[in-house]
Amino acid sequence: MTVQQEATGLTTTFTEAMARLVSGVAVITSRQADGAPCGLLVSSICSYSLRPPSVLISVAQEARSYPAVTGHLGFGVHLLGSANLSTARTFAARSDDKFTGLDWVWDDEVPRLPDVPVYLRCRRSQVFEHGDHAIVIGEVTHGQVNPGTPLVYYRRGLHPTSATMVPADASAGSH
C-alpha cells in the first residue's frame, strides 16, 4: 500500500466515523464587511466554558461566511429545532443571499433568526486555524431558550427528533 492509498483510506475511515456522530445543528450568522448579513449551517458546535459562558464553533475556510465569522466581532448561534428544517437547508446551500424571504432582525450587529429554540449572541474571543477549518471561540453576551424539538445531523442528513427542549427554569427566558 502506498502512502497516498493509506492517507486516502484514513480519510475515508475518518469521514465515515464522523458521519456516525449525532450532533446538533446551528445556523451561525454575522455581518459582512459591506454591512450585509451572512450565515452558514454548522454541526461542529459545543459549549466551551461556563466562566465566561462561551461556545466553540468550527468553520470551513472555504465557507463564504468565513471572513465575517472569523473577522467580525459579533456572531449569532441559532440552535435549530425540527420546525426549522427549511431554514437549515437554506443556510446549508451555497448561495450569496440566504436572508431573502426569511424572518430576521438585527440584534446589535448580529443577524437574528427569531423562531428558533435557542439563540446566543456572541462576541468573538479567539480564532485558531488548523487544517482546512478554524475554531472560533465566542463569549455569550445574550441568550434566549424557547421550547422546541431538536434537529440533528447524522449520517450526512438532517433529522427531526421527538425529544423536547425546554428551559430548565421557566424564568430562564431571555438574558
CSV table of N, CA and C in Angstrom, one decimal:
chain,number,residue,atom,x,y,z
A,1,MET,N,0.8,-1.2,0.0
A,1,MET,CA,0.0,0.0,0.0
A,1,MET,C,0.9,1.2,0.0
A,2,THR,N,0.6,2.2,-0.9
A,2,THR,CA,1.4,3.4,-0.9
A,2,THR,C,0.9,4.4,0.2
A,3,VAL,N,1.7,5.4,0.4
A,3,VAL,CA,1.4,6.4,1.4
A,3,VAL,C,0.1,7.1,1.0
A,4,GLN,N,0.0,7.4,-0.3
A,4,GLN,CA,-1.3,8.0,-0.8
A,4,GLN,C,-2.5,7.2,-0.6
A,5,GLN,N,-2.4,5.9,-0.8
A,5,GLN,CA,-3.5,5.0,-0.6
A,5,GLN,C,-3.9,4.9,0.9
A,6,GLU,N,-2.8,4.9,1.7
A,6,GLU,CA,-3.0,4.8,3.2
A,6,GLU,C,-3.7,6.1,3.6
A,7,ALA,N,-3.3,7.2,3.2
A,7,ALA,CA,-3.9,8.5,3.5
A,7,ALA,C,-5.3,8.6,3.0
A,8,THR,N,-5.6,8.1,1.8
A,8,THR,CA,-7.0,8.1,1.3
A,8,THR,C,-7.9,7.2,2.1
A,9,GLY,N,-7.3,6.0,2.5
A,9,GLY,CA,-8.1,5.1,3.4
A,9,GLY,C,-8.4,5.7,4.7
A,10,LEU,N,-7.4,6.4,5.3
A,10,LEU,CA,-7.6,7.0,6.6
A,10,LEU,C,-8.7,8.1,6.5
A,11,THR,N,-8.6,8.9,5.4
A,11,THR,CA,-9.6,10.0,5.2
A,11,THR,C,-11.0,9.4,5.1
A,12,THR,N,-11.2,8.3,4.3
A,12,THR,CA,-12.5,7.6,4.2
A,12,THR,C,-13.0,7.1,5.5
A,13,THR,N,-12.1,6.5,6.3
A,13,THR,CA,-12.5,6.0,7.6
A,13,THR,C,-12.9,7.1,8.5
A,14,PHE,N,-12.1,8.2,8.5
A,14,PHE,CA,-12.4,9.3,9.4
A,14,PHE,C,-13.8,9.9,9.0
A,15,THR,N,-14.0,10.2,7.7
A,15,THR,CA,-15.3,10.8,7.3
A,15,THR,C,-16.5,9.9,7.6
A,16,GLU,N,-16.3,8.6,7.5
A,16,GLU,CA,-17.4,7.6,7.8
A,16,GLU,C,-17.6,7.6,9.3
A,17,ALA,N,-16.5,7.7,10.1
A,17,ALA,CA,-16.6,7.7,11.6
A,17,ALA,C,-17.4,8.9,12.0
A,18,MET,N,-17.0,10.1,11.5
A,18,MET,CA,-17.7,11.3,11.9
A,18,MET,C,-19.1,11.4,11.4
A,19,ALA,N,-19.5,10.7,10.3
A,19,ALA,CA,-20.8,10.7,9.9
A,19,ALA,C,-21.7,10.0,10.9
A,20,ARG,N,-21.2,9.1,11.7
A,20,ARG,CA,-21.9,8.4,12.7
A,20,ARG,C,-22.1,9.1,14.0
A,21,LEU,N,-21.5,10.3,14.1
A,21,LEU,CA,-21.6,11.1,15.3
A,21,LEU,C,-22.9,11.9,15.2
A,22,VAL,N,-23.8,11.8,16.1
A,22,VAL,CA,-25.0,12.6,16.1
A,22,VAL,C,-24.6,14.0,16.7
A,23,SER,N,-25.0,15.0,16.0
A,23,SER,CA,-24.7,16.4,16.5
A,23,SER,C,-25.9,17.3,16.3
A,24,GLY,N,-25.9,18.3,17.1
A,24,GLY,CA,-26.9,19.4,17.0
A,24,GLY,C,-26.6,20.2,15.7
A,25,VAL,N,-27.6,21.0,15.3
A,25,VAL,CA,-27.5,21.8,14.1
A,25,VAL,C,-27.7,23.2,14.5
A,26,ALA,N,-26.8,24.1,14.0
A,26,ALA,CA,-26.9,25.5,14.3
A,26,ALA,C,-26.7,26.4,13.0
A,27,VAL,N,-27.4,27.5,13.0
A,27,VAL,CA,-27.0,28.5,12.0
A,27,VAL,C,-26.2,29.5,12.7
A,28,ILE,N,-25.1,29.9,12.1
A,28,ILE,CA,-24.2,30.9,12.6
A,28,ILE,C,-24.4,32.1,11.7
A,29,THR,N,-24.7,33.3,12.3
A,29,THR,CA,-24.9,34.5,11.5
A,29,THR,C,-23.9,35.5,11.9
A,30,SER,N,-23.5,36.4,11.0
A,30,SER,CA,-22.6,37.5,11.2
A,30,SER,C,-22.9,38.6,10.2
A,31,ARG,N,-22.1,39.7,10.3
A,31,ARG,CA,-22.2,40.8,9.4
A,31,ARG,C,-21.0,40.9,8.6
A,32,GLN,N,-21.2,41.0,7.3
A,32,GLN,CA,-20.1,41.1,6.3
A,32,GLN,C,-19.5,42.5,6.4
A,33,ALA,N,-18.3,42.7,5.8
A,33,ALA,CA,-17.6,44.0,5.8
A,33,ALA,C,-18.5,45.1,5.1
A,34,ASP,N,-19.3,44.7,4.2
A,34,ASP,CA,-20.2,45.7,3.5
A,34,ASP,C,-21.5,45.9,4.2
A,35,GLY,N,-21.6,45.3,5.4
A,35,GLY,CA,-22.8,45.5,6.2
A,35,GLY,C,-23.9,44.5,6.0
A,36,ALA,N,-23.8,43.7,5.0
A,36,ALA,CA,-24.9,42.7,4.7
A,36,ALA,C,-24.8,41.5,5.7
A,37,PRO,N,-26.0,40.9,5.9
A,37,PRO,CA,-26.0,39.7,6.8
A,37,PRO,C,-25.4,38.5,6.0
A,38,CYS,N,-24.9,37.6,6.8
A,38,CYS,CA,-24.4,36.3,6.2
A,38,CYS,C,-24.6,35.2,7.2
A,39,GLY,N,-24.6,34.0,6.7
A,39,GLY,CA,-24.7,32.9,7.7
A,39,GLY,C,-24.4,31.5,7.0
A,40,LEU,N,-24.2,30.5,7.9
A,40,LEU,CA,-24.0,29.2,7.4
A,40,LEU,C,-24.5,28.2,8.4
A,41,LEU,N,-24.7,27.0,8.0
A,41,LEU,CA,-25.1,25.9,8.8
A,41,LEU,C,-23.9,25.1,9.3
A,42,VAL,N,-23.9,24.8,10.6
A,42,VAL,CA,-22.7,24.1,11.2
A,42,VAL,C,-23.3,22.9,12.1
A,43,SER,N,-22.5,21.9,12.2
A,43,SER,CA,-22.8,20.8,13.1
A,43,SER,C,-21.7,20.6,14.1
A,44,SER,N,-20.6,21.4,13.9
A,44,SER,CA,-19.5,21.4,14.8
A,44,SER,C,-19.6,22.5,15.8
A,45,ILE,N,-20.3,22.3,16.9
A,45,ILE,CA,-20.5,23.3,17.9
A,45,ILE,C,-20.6,22.7,19.2
A,46,CYS,N,-20.1,23.3,20.3
A,46,CYS,CA,-20.2,22.8,21.6
A,46,CYS,C,-20.0,23.9,22.6
A,47,SER,N,-20.4,23.6,23.9
A,47,SER,CA,-20.1,24.6,24.9
A,47,SER,C,-18.6,24.5,25.1
A,48,TYR,N,-18.0,25.6,25.5
A,48,TYR,CA,-16.6,25.7,25.7
A,48,TYR,C,-16.2,26.0,27.1
A,49,SER,N,-16.9,27.0,27.7
A,49,SER,CA,-16.6,27.4,29.1
A,49,SER,C,-17.8,27.9,29.8
A,50,LEU,N,-17.9,27.8,31.1
A,50,LEU,CA,-19.0,28.3,31.8
A,50,LEU,C,-18.7,29.7,32.3
A,51,ARG,N,-17.4,29.9,32.7
A,51,ARG,CA,-16.9,31.2,33.2
A,51,ARG,C,-15.7,31.7,32.3
A,52,PRO,N,-15.9,32.6,31.4
A,52,PRO,CA,-17.2,33.2,31.0
A,52,PRO,C,-18.0,32.2,30.1
A,53,PRO,N,-19.3,32.3,30.0
A,53,PRO,CA,-20.1,31.5,29.1
A,53,PRO,C,-19.6,31.6,27.7
A,54,SER,N,-19.1,30.5,27.1
A,54,SER,CA,-18.5,30.5,25.8
A,54,SER,C,-18.9,29.3,25.0
A,55,VAL,N,-18.9,29.5,23.7
A,55,VAL,CA,-19.1,28.4,22.7
A,55,VAL,C,-17.9,28.3,21.8
A,56,LEU,N,-17.8,27.1,21.2
A,56,LEU,CA,-16.8,26.8,20.3
A,56,LEU,C,-17.5,26.3,19.0
A,57,ILE,N,-17.1,26.9,17.9
A,57,ILE,CA,-17.7,26.5,16.6
A,57,ILE,C,-16.5,26.3,15.6
A,58,SER,N,-16.7,25.4,14.7
A,58,SER,CA,-15.7,25.1,13.6
A,58,SER,C,-16.3,25.6,12.3
A,59,VAL,N,-15.5,26.4,11.6
A,59,VAL,CA,-15.9,26.9,10.3
A,59,VAL,C,-14.9,26.6,9.2
A,60,ALA,N,-15.4,26.1,8.1
A,60,ALA,CA,-14.5,25.8,7.0
A,60,ALA,C,-14.0,27.0,6.4
A,61,GLN,N,-12.7,27.0,6.1
A,61,GLN,CA,-12.1,28.2,5.5
A,61,GLN,C,-12.6,28.5,4.1
A,62,GLU,N,-13.2,27.6,3.4
A,62,GLU,CA,-13.8,27.8,2.1
A,62,GLU,C,-15.2,28.3,2.2
A,63,ALA,N,-15.8,28.4,3.4
A,63,ALA,CA,-17.2,28.9,3.5
A,63,ALA,C,-17.2,30.4,3.2
A,64,ARG,N,-18.3,30.8,2.5
A,64,ARG,CA,-18.5,32.2,2.1
A,64,ARG,C,-18.6,33.1,3.3
A,65,SER,N,-19.1,32.6,4.4
A,65,SER,CA,-19.2,33.4,5.6
A,65,SER,C,-17.9,33.4,6.5
A,66,TYR,N,-16.9,32.7,6.1
A,66,TYR,CA,-15.7,32.6,6.9
A,66,TYR,C,-15.1,33.9,7.3
A,67,PRO,N,-14.9,34.8,6.3
A,67,PRO,CA,-14.3,36.1,6.6
A,67,PRO,C,-15.1,36.9,7.7
A,68,ALA,N,-16.4,36.8,7.6
A,68,ALA,CA,-17.3,37.6,8.5
A,68,ALA,C,-17.3,36.9,9.9
A,69,VAL,N,-17.4,35.6,10.0
A,69,VAL,CA,-17.5,34.9,11.3
A,69,VAL,C,-16.1,35.0,12.0
A,70,THR,N,-15.0,34.9,11.3
A,70,THR,CA,-13.7,35.0,11.9
A,70,THR,C,-13.2,36.4,12.1
A,71,GLY,N,-13.7,37.4,11.3
A,71,GLY,CA,-13.2,38.7,11.4
A,71,GLY,C,-14.1,39.8,12.1
A,72,HIS,N,-15.4,39.6,12.1
A,72,HIS,CA,-16.3,40.5,12.7
A,72,HIS,C,-16.4,40.1,14.2
A,73,LEU,N,-16.6,41.1,15.0
A,73,LEU,CA,-16.5,40.9,16.5
A,73,LEU,C,-17.7,40.1,17.0
A,74,GLY,N,-18.9,40.3,16.4
A,74,GLY,CA,-20.1,39.6,16.8
A,74,GLY,C,-20.6,38.5,15.9
A,75,PHE,N,-21.2,37.5,16.5
A,75,PHE,CA,-21.9,36.4,15.7
A,75,PHE,C,-23.0,35.9,16.5
A,76,GLY,N,-24.0,35.3,15.8
A,76,GLY,CA,-25.1,34.7,16.4
A,76,GLY,C,-25.1,33.2,16.3
A,77,VAL,N,-25.5,32.4,17.3
A,77,VAL,CA,-25.7,31.0,17.3
A,77,VAL,C,-27.1,30.7,17.4
A,78,HIS,N,-27.7,30.0,16.4
A,78,HIS,CA,-29.1,29.7,16.5
A,78,HIS,C,-29.2,28.1,16.4
A,79,LEU,N,-29.5,27.5,17.6
A,79,LEU,CA,-29.7,26.1,17.6
A,79,LEU,C,-31.1,25.8,17.0
A,80,LEU,N,-31.1,24.9,16.0
A,80,LEU,CA,-32.3,24.7,15.3
A,80,LEU,C,-33.1,23.6,15.8
A,81,GLY,N,-34.4,23.7,15.6
A,81,GLY,CA,-35.4,22.7,16.0
A,81,GLY,C,-36.0,22.0,14.8
A,82,SER,N,-36.8,21.0,15.0
A,82,SER,CA,-37.4,20.2,13.9
A,82,SER,C,-38.2,21.1,13.0
A,83,ALA,N,-38.8,22.2,13.6
A,83,ALA,CA,-39.6,23.1,12.8
A,83,ALA,C,-38.7,24.0,11.9
A,84,ASN,N,-37.4,24.0,12.0
A,84,ASN,CA,-36.5,24.8,11.3
A,84,ASN,C,-35.8,24.1,10.1
A,85,LEU,N,-36.3,23.0,9.7
A,85,LEU,CA,-35.7,22.2,8.6
A,85,LEU,C,-35.5,23.0,7.3
A,86,SER,N,-36.4,23.8,6.9
A,86,SER,CA,-36.2,24.6,5.7
A,86,SER,C,-35.2,25.7,5.9
A,87,THR,N,-35.1,26.2,7.1
A,87,THR,CA,-34.0,27.2,7.4
A,87,THR,C,-32.7,26.5,7.4
A,88,ALA,N,-32.6,25.3,7.9
A,88,ALA,CA,-31.3,24.6,7.9
A,88,ALA,C,-30.9,24.4,6.4
A,89,ARG,N,-31.8,24.0,5.6
A,89,ARG,CA,-31.5,23.7,4.1
A,89,ARG,C,-31.1,25.0,3.5
A,90,THR,N,-31.7,26.1,3.8
A,90,THR,CA,-31.3,27.4,3.2
A,90,THR,C,-29.9,27.8,3.6
A,91,PHE,N,-29.5,27.6,4.8
A,91,PHE,CA,-28.2,28.0,5.3
A,91,PHE,C,-27.1,27.0,4.9
A,92,ALA,N,-27.5,25.8,4.5
A,92,ALA,CA,-26.6,24.7,4.1
A,92,ALA,C,-26.2,25.0,2.6
A,93,ALA,N,-27.1,25.7,1.9
A,93,ALA,CA,-26.9,26.0,0.5
A,93,ALA,C,-25.7,26.9,0.2
A,94,ARG,N,-25.2,26.9,-0.9
A,94,ARG,CA,-24.1,27.8,-1.3
A,94,ARG,C,-24.6,29.0,-2.1
A,95,SER,N,-25.5,29.7,-1.5
A,95,SER,CA,-26.0,30.9,-2.2
A,95,SER,C,-25.5,32.2,-1.5
A,96,ASP,N,-25.5,33.3,-2.2
A,96,ASP,CA,-24.9,34.5,-1.7
A,96,ASP,C,-25.9,35.2,-0.7
A,97,ASP,N,-27.2,35.2,-1.0
A,97,ASP,CA,-28.1,35.8,0.0
A,97,ASP,C,-29.1,34.8,0.5
A,98,LYS,N,-28.8,34.4,1.7
A,98,LYS,CA,-29.6,33.4,2.4
A,98,LYS,C,-30.8,34.0,3.2
A,99,PHE,N,-30.8,35.3,3.3
A,99,PHE,CA,-31.7,36.0,4.1
A,99,PHE,C,-33.0,36.5,3.4
A,100,THR,N,-33.0,36.5,2.1
A,100,THR,CA,-34.1,36.9,1.3
A,100,THR,C,-35.3,36.0,1.6
A,101,GLY,N,-36.4,36.6,2.0
A,101,GLY,CA,-37.6,35.8,2.3
A,101,GLY,C,-37.7,35.3,3.7
A,102,LEU,N,-36.6,35.4,4.5
A,102,LEU,CA,-36.6,34.9,5.9
A,102,LEU,C,-37.0,36.0,6.8
A,103,ASP,N,-37.6,35.6,8.0
A,103,ASP,CA,-37.9,36.5,9.1
A,103,ASP,C,-36.7,36.6,9.9
A,104,TRP,N,-36.1,37.8,10.0
A,104,TRP,CA,-34.9,38.1,10.8
A,104,TRP,C,-34.8,39.5,11.2
A,105,VAL,N,-34.0,39.8,12.2
A,105,VAL,CA,-33.9,41.2,12.7
A,105,VAL,C,-32.4,41.4,13.1
A,106,TRP,N,-32.0,42.6,13.2
A,106,TRP,CA,-30.6,42.9,13.7
A,106,TRP,C,-30.7,42.9,15.2
A,107,ASP,N,-29.8,42.2,15.9
A,107,ASP,CA,-29.6,42.2,17.3
A,107,ASP,C,-28.2,42.9,17.5
A,108,ASP,N,-28.2,44.2,17.8
A,108,ASP,CA,-27.0,44.9,17.7
A,108,ASP,C,-26.4,44.7,16.3
A,109,GLU,N,-25.2,44.2,16.2
A,109,GLU,CA,-24.5,44.0,14.9
A,109,GLU,C,-24.7,42.5,14.4
A,110,VAL,N,-25.6,41.8,15.0
A,110,VAL,CA,-25.7,40.4,14.6
A,110,VAL,C,-27.1,40.1,14.0
A,111,PRO,N,-27.2,39.4,12.9
A,111,PRO,CA,-28.5,39.0,12.3
A,111,PRO,C,-29.1,37.9,13.2
A,112,ARG,N,-30.3,38.1,13.6
A,112,ARG,CA,-31.0,37.1,14.5
A,112,ARG,C,-32.2,36.5,13.8
A,113,LEU,N,-32.3,35.2,13.9
A,113,LEU,CA,-33.5,34.5,13.4
A,113,LEU,C,-34.4,34.2,14.6
A,114,PRO,N,-35.6,34.8,14.6
A,114,PRO,CA,-36.4,34.8,15.9
A,114,PRO,C,-37.1,33.4,16.2
A,115,ASP,N,-37.4,32.6,15.3
A,115,ASP,CA,-38.2,31.4,15.6
A,115,ASP,C,-37.3,30.2,15.7
A,116,VAL,N,-36.4,30.2,16.6
A,116,VAL,CA,-35.5,29.0,16.9
A,116,VAL,C,-35.6,28.7,18.4
A,117,PRO,N,-35.3,27.4,18.7
A,117,PRO,CA,-35.4,27.1,20.1
A,117,PRO,C,-34.3,27.7,21.0
A,118,VAL,N,-33.1,28.0,20.4
A,118,VAL,CA,-32.1,28.6,21.2
A,118,VAL,C,-31.3,29.7,20.4
A,119,TYR,N,-31.2,30.8,21.0
A,119,TYR,CA,-30.4,31.9,20.3
A,119,TYR,C,-29.3,32.4,21.3
A,120,LEU,N,-28.1,32.5,20.9
A,120,LEU,CA,-27.0,33.0,21.7
A,120,LEU,C,-26.3,34.1,20.8
A,121,ARG,N,-26.2,35.3,21.4
A,121,ARG,CA,-25.4,36.4,20.7
A,121,ARG,C,-24.0,36.3,21.3
A,122,CYS,N,-23.0,36.2,20.5
A,122,CYS,CA,-21.6,36.0,21.0
A,122,CYS,C,-20.7,37.1,20.5
A,123,ARG,N,-19.6,37.3,21.3
A,123,ARG,CA,-18.5,38.2,20.9
A,123,ARG,C,-17.3,37.3,20.7
A,124,ARG,N,-16.8,37.4,19.5
A,124,ARG,CA,-15.6,36.6,19.1
A,124,ARG,C,-14.5,36.9,20.1
A,125,SER,N,-13.9,35.8,20.6
A,125,SER,CA,-12.8,35.9,21.6
A,125,SER,C,-11.5,35.4,21.0
A,126,GLN,N,-11.5,34.3,20.4
A,126,GLN,CA,-10.3,33.7,19.8
A,126,GLN,C,-10.6,33.0,18.5
A,127,VAL,N,-9.7,32.9,17.6
A,127,VAL,CA,-9.7,32.1,16.4
A,127,VAL,C,-8.5,31.3,16.2
A,128,PHE,N,-8.6,30.0,16.1
A,128,PHE,CA,-7.5,29.1,15.9
A,128,PHE,C,-7.6,28.4,14.6
A,129,GLU,N,-6.7,28.6,13.7
A,129,GLU,CA,-6.7,27.9,12.4
A,129,GLU,C,-6.0,26.6,12.4
A,130,HIS,N,-6.6,25.6,11.9
A,130,HIS,CA,-5.9,24.3,11.8
A,130,HIS,C,-6.5,23.5,10.6
A,131,GLY,N,-5.6,23.0,9.7
A,131,GLY,CA,-6.1,22.3,8.6
A,131,GLY,C,-6.9,23.2,7.7
A,132,ASP,N,-8.1,22.7,7.3
A,132,ASP,CA,-9.0,23.5,6.4
A,132,ASP,C,-10.1,24.2,7.1
A,133,HIS,N,-10.0,24.3,8.5
A,133,HIS,CA,-11.0,24.9,9.3
A,133,HIS,C,-10.4,25.9,10.3
A,134,ALA,N,-11.3,26.6,10.9
A,134,ALA,CA,-10.9,27.5,12.0
A,134,ALA,C,-11.8,27.2,13.2
A,135,ILE,N,-11.3,27.2,14.4
A,135,ILE,CA,-12.1,27.1,15.6
A,135,ILE,C,-12.3,28.5,16.0
A,136,VAL,N,-13.6,28.9,16.3
A,136,VAL,CA,-13.9,30.2,16.7
A,136,VAL,C,-14.5,30.1,18.1
A,137,ILE,N,-13.9,30.8,19.1
A,137,ILE,CA,-14.5,30.8,20.5
A,137,ILE,C,-15.2,32.1,20.6
A,138,GLY,N,-16.5,32.0,21.0
A,138,GLY,CA,-17.3,33.2,21.2
A,138,GLY,C,-17.8,33.3,22.7
A,139,GLU,N,-17.7,34.4,23.3
A,139,GLU,CA,-18.2,34.6,24.6
A,139,GLU,C,-19.7,35.0,24.5
A,140,VAL,N,-20.6,34.4,25.2
A,140,VAL,CA,-22.0,34.6,25.1
A,140,VAL,C,-22.3,35.9,25.8
A,141,THR,N,-23.0,36.9,25.1
A,141,THR,CA,-23.4,38.2,25.7
A,141,THR,C,-24.9,38.3,25.9
A,142,HIS,N,-25.6,37.4,25.3
A,142,HIS,CA,-27.1,37.4,25.4
A,142,HIS,C,-27.6,36.1,25.0
A,143,GLY,N,-28.7,35.6,25.5
A,143,GLY,CA,-29.2,34.3,25.1
A,143,GLY,C,-30.7,34.2,25.4
A,144,GLN,N,-31.4,33.3,24.7
A,144,GLN,CA,-32.8,33.0,24.9
A,144,GLN,C,-33.0,31.6,24.5
A,145,VAL,N,-33.8,30.9,25.4
A,145,VAL,CA,-34.1,29.5,25.2
A,145,VAL,C,-35.6,29.4,25.2
A,146,ASN,N,-36.1,28.7,24.1
A,146,ASN,CA,-37.6,28.5,23.9
A,146,ASN,C,-37.8,27.0,23.8
A,147,PRO,N,-39.1,26.6,24.0
A,147,PRO,CA,-39.4,25.2,23.8
A,147,PRO,C,-39.3,24.8,22.4
A,148,GLY,N,-39.0,23.5,22.1
A,148,GLY,CA,-38.9,23.0,20.7
A,148,GLY,C,-38.3,21.6,20.8
A,149,THR,N,-38.3,21.0,19.6
A,149,THR,CA,-37.7,19.7,19.4
A,149,THR,C,-36.5,19.8,18.6
A,150,PRO,N,-35.4,19.2,19.0
A,150,PRO,CA,-34.1,19.4,18.3
A,150,PRO,C,-34.1,18.9,16.9
A,151,LEU,N,-33.3,19.5,16.0
A,151,LEU,CA,-32.9,19.0,14.7
A,151,LEU,C,-31.5,18.5,14.8
A,152,VAL,N,-31.2,17.3,14.4
A,152,VAL,CA,-29.8,16.8,14.5
A,152,VAL,C,-29.3,16.4,13.1
A,153,TYR,N,-28.0,16.3,13.1
A,153,TYR,CA,-27.3,15.9,11.9
A,153,TYR,C,-26.7,14.5,12.2
A,154,TYR,N,-27.0,13.5,11.3
A,154,TYR,CA,-26.5,12.2,11.4
A,154,TYR,C,-26.4,11.5,10.1
A,155,ARG,N,-25.3,10.8,9.8
A,155,ARG,CA,-25.1,10.1,8.5
A,155,ARG,C,-25.4,11.0,7.3
A,156,ARG,N,-24.9,12.2,7.4
A,156,ARG,CA,-24.9,13.2,6.3
A,156,ARG,C,-26.4,13.7,6.0
A,157,GLY,N,-27.2,13.6,7.0
A,157,GLY,CA,-28.6,14.1,6.8
A,157,GLY,C,-29.1,14.8,8.0
A,158,LEU,N,-30.2,15.6,7.8
A,158,LEU,CA,-30.8,16.3,8.9
A,158,LEU,C,-32.0,15.5,9.3
A,159,HIS,N,-32.2,15.4,10.7
A,159,HIS,CA,-33.3,14.5,11.2
A,159,HIS,C,-34.0,15.2,12.4
A,160,PRO,N,-35.3,15.3,12.3
A,160,PRO,CA,-36.0,15.8,13.5
A,160,PRO,C,-36.0,14.7,14.6
A,161,THR,N,-36.2,15.1,15.8
A,161,THR,CA,-36.2,14.2,16.9
A,161,THR,C,-37.5,14.4,17.7
A,162,SER,N,-37.8,13.6,18.6
A,162,SER,CA,-39.0,13.7,19.4
A,162,SER,C,-38.7,14.3,20.8
A,163,ALA,N,-37.5,14.4,21.2
A,163,ALA,CA,-37.1,15.0,22.5
A,163,ALA,C,-37.5,16.5,22.5
A,164,THR,N,-38.0,16.9,23.6
A,164,THR,CA,-38.4,18.3,23.7
A,164,THR,C,-37.4,19.1,24.4
A,165,MET,N,-37.0,20.3,23.9
A,165,MET,CA,-36.1,21.2,24.5
A,165,MET,C,-37.0,22.2,25.3
A,166,VAL,N,-36.8,22.3,26.6
A,166,VAL,CA,-37.5,23.3,27.3
A,166,VAL,C,-36.5,24.0,28.3
A,167,PRO,N,-36.7,25.3,28.6
A,167,PRO,CA,-35.8,26.0,29.5
A,167,PRO,C,-35.8,25.2,30.9
A,168,ALA,N,-34.7,25.1,31.5
A,168,ALA,CA,-34.5,24.4,32.8
A,168,ALA,C,-35.4,25.1,33.8
A,169,ASP,N,-35.6,26.4,33.7
A,169,ASP,CA,-36.4,27.1,34.6
A,169,ASP,C,-37.3,28.0,33.8
A,170,ALA,N,-38.5,28.1,34.1
A,170,ALA,CA,-39.5,28.9,33.3
A,170,ALA,C,-39.1,30.3,33.2
A,171,SER,N,-38.3,30.8,34.2
A,171,SER,CA,-37.9,32.2,34.2
A,171,SER,C,-36.6,32.4,33.5
A,172,ALA,N,-36.0,31.3,32.9
A,172,ALA,CA,-34.7,31.3,32.2
A,172,ALA,C,-34.8,32.3,31.0
A,173,GLY,N,-35.9,32.2,30.2
A,173,GLY,CA,-36.2,33.0,29.1
A,173,GLY,C,-35.0,33.7,28.5
A,174,SER,N,-35.0,35.1,28.6
A,174,SER,CA,-34.1,35.9,27.9
A,174,SER,C,-33.1,36.6,28.9
A,175,HIS,N,-31.9,36.6,28.6
A,175,HIS,CA,-30.8,37.2,29.5
A,175,HIS,C,-29.9,38.0,28.6
